[in-house]
Each structure stands twice: as structure tokens, then as C-alpha cells.
mmCIF file of C-alpha atoms in Angstrom:
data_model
loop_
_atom_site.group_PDB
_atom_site.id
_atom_site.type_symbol
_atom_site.label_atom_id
_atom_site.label_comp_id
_atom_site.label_asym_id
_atom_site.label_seq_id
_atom_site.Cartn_x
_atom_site.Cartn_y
_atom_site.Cartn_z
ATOM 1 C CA UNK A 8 11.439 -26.698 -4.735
ATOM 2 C CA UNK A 9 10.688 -23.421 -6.558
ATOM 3 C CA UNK A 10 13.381 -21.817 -8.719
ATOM 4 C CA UNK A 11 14.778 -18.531 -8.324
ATOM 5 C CA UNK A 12 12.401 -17.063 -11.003
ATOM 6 C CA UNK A 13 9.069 -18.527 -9.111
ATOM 7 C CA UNK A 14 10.436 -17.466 -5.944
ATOM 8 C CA UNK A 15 10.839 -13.705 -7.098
ATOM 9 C CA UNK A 16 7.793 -13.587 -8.996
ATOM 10 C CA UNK A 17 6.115 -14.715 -5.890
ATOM 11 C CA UNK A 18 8.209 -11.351 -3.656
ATOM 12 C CA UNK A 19 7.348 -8.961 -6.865
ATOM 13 C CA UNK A 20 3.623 -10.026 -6.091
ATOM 14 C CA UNK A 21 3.645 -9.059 -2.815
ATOM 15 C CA UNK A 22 5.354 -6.257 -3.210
ATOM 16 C CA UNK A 23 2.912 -4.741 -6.044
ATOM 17 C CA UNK A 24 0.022 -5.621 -3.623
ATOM 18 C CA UNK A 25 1.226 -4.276 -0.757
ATOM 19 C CA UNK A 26 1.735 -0.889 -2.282
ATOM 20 C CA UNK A 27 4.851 -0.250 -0.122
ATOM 21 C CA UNK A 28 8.160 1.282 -1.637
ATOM 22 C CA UNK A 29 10.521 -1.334 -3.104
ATOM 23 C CA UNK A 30 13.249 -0.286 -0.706
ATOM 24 C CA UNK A 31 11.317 -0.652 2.067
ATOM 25 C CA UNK A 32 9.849 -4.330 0.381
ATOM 26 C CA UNK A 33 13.334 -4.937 0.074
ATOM 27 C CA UNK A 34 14.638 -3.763 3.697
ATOM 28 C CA UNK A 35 11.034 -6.243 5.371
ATOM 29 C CA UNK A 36 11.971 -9.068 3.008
ATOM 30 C CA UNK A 37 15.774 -9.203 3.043
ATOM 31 C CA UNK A 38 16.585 -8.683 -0.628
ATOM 32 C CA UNK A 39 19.035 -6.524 -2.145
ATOM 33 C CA UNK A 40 17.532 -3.055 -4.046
ATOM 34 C CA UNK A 41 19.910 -4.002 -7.032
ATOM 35 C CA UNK A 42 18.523 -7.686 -7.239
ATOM 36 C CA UNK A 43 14.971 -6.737 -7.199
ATOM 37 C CA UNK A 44 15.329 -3.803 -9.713
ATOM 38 C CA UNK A 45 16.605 -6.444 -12.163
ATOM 39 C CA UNK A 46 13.564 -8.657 -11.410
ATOM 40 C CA UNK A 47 10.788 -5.553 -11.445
ATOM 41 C CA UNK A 48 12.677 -4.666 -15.046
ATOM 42 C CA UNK A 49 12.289 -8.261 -16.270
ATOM 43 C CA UNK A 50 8.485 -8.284 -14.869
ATOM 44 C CA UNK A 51 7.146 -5.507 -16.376
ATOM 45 C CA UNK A 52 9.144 -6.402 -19.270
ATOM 46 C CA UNK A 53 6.757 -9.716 -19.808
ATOM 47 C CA UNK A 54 3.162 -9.355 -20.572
ATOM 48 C CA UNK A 55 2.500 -10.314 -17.301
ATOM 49 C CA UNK A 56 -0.613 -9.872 -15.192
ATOM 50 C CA UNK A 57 0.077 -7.785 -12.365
ATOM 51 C CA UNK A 58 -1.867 -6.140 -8.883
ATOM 52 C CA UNK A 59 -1.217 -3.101 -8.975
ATOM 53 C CA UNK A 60 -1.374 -0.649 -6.197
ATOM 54 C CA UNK A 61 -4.932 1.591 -6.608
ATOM 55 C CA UNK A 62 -4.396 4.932 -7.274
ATOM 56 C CA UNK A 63 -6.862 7.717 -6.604
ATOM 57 C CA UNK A 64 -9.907 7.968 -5.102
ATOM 58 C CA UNK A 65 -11.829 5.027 -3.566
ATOM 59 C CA UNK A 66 -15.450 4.688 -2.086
ATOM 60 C CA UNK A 67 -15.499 4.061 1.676
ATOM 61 C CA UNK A 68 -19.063 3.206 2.800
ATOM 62 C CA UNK A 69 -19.353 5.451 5.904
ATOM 63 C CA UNK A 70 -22.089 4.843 8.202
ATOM 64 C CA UNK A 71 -24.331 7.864 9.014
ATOM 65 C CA UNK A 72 -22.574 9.814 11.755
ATOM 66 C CA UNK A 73 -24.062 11.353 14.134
ATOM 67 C CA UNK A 74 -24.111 15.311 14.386
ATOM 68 C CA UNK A 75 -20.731 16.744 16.085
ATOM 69 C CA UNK A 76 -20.731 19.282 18.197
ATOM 70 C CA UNK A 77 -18.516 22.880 16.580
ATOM 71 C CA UNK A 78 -16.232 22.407 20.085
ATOM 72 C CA UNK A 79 -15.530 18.687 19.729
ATOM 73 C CA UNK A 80 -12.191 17.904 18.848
ATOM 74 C CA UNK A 81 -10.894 15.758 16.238
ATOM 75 C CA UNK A 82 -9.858 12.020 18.032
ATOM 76 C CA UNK A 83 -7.328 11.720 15.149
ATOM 77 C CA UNK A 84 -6.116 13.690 12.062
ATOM 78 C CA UNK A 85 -4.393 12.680 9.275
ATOM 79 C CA UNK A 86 -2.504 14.975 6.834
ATOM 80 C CA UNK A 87 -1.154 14.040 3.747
ATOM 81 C CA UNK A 88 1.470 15.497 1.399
ATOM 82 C CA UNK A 89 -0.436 17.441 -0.907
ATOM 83 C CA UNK A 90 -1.652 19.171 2.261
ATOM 84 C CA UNK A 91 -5.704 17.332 2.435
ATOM 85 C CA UNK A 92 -6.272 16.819 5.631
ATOM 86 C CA UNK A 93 -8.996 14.152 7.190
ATOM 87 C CA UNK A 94 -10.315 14.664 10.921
ATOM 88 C CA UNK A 95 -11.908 11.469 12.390
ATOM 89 C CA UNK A 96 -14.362 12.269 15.043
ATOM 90 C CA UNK A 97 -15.721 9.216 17.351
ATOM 91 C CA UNK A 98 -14.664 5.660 18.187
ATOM 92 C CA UNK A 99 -11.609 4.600 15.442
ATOM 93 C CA UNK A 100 -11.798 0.993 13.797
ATOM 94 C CA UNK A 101 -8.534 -0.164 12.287
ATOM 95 C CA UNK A 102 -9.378 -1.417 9.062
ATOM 96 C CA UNK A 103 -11.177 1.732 7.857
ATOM 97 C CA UNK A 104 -8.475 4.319 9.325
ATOM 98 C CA UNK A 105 -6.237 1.952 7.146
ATOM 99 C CA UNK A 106 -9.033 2.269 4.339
ATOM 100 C CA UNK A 107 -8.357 5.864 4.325
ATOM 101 C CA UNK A 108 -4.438 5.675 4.334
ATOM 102 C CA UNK A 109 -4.260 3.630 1.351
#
């Protein structure tokens, strides 16, 4: 049986890699925002290996699209908070809208 410790190293692991807010970490996994701000303090405290979220820009391999048309509308936009916006054009696939998101 895993002690406390193990079991919130375990939640602070999923919560770096899921790259989610802690309160809403907290809120999916039942755990009180006070609790796990004394565990991420005592983490990061330790030189401790960590995932942590990316940041910036990633490559997405994007296959060649074919040319659109000036009327065609966008399928789906998405705008983010500093105001870039990206129109996706064509048939969507999950996993690389979700690519694009995080």
C-alpha cells in the first residue's frame, strides 16, 4: 500500500503532464487546492525530476494540403488569448486539433 507521499507524487505527476491548472487537477481528482499547494511546494522544493508542461512553439508535421479556394470557409477556428488565430480548412482529426491546442 503506497504512503501518502507516493500517492501525491504520483497526482503531482499527472498533473505536471497534463498541463491543466492545479485547481482544475484538483476539482477532476478530488483533492483540496490547500493540500496540493503544500505538496507542489515540497516537490519543487526536492531536486526532483519533473514533466513539465511544453511551452512555446512545437513542430506539427502537416501533410501537404491541397489548394483552398478564397470563398471556402474555415470548418473550425480557434482563437487564442494573445489574439493568434488558426483556421482549419478540410476534414478535422482529433489528435492534431488537440496538437494545436496544447
Amino acid at each position: 500500500m503506497k504512503n501518502e507521499t507516493e500517492k501525491m507524487r504520483e497526482l503531482y505527476d499527472q498533473w505536471q503532464a497534463q498541463g491543466i491548472s492545479k485547481q482544475a487537477f484538483c476539482n477532476r481528482n478530488g483533492i483540496g487546492y490547500h493540500k496540493s499547494n503544500y505538496w507542489v511546494k515540497k516537490f519543487r522544493g526536492k531536486n526532483v525530476a519533473t514533466v513539465a508542461p511544453a511551452r512555446g512553439f512545437s513542430q506539427i508535421s502537416v501533410p501537404q494540403p491541397d489548394l483552398i479556394a478564397q470563398d471556402q470557409q474555415a470548418l473550425a477556428a480557434i482563437t487564442f488569448p494573445s489574439g493568434a488565430r488558426i483556421e482549419l480548412f478540410g476534414s478535422l482529426d482529433a489528435s492534431f486539433v488537440r496538437k494545436l491546442i496544447l
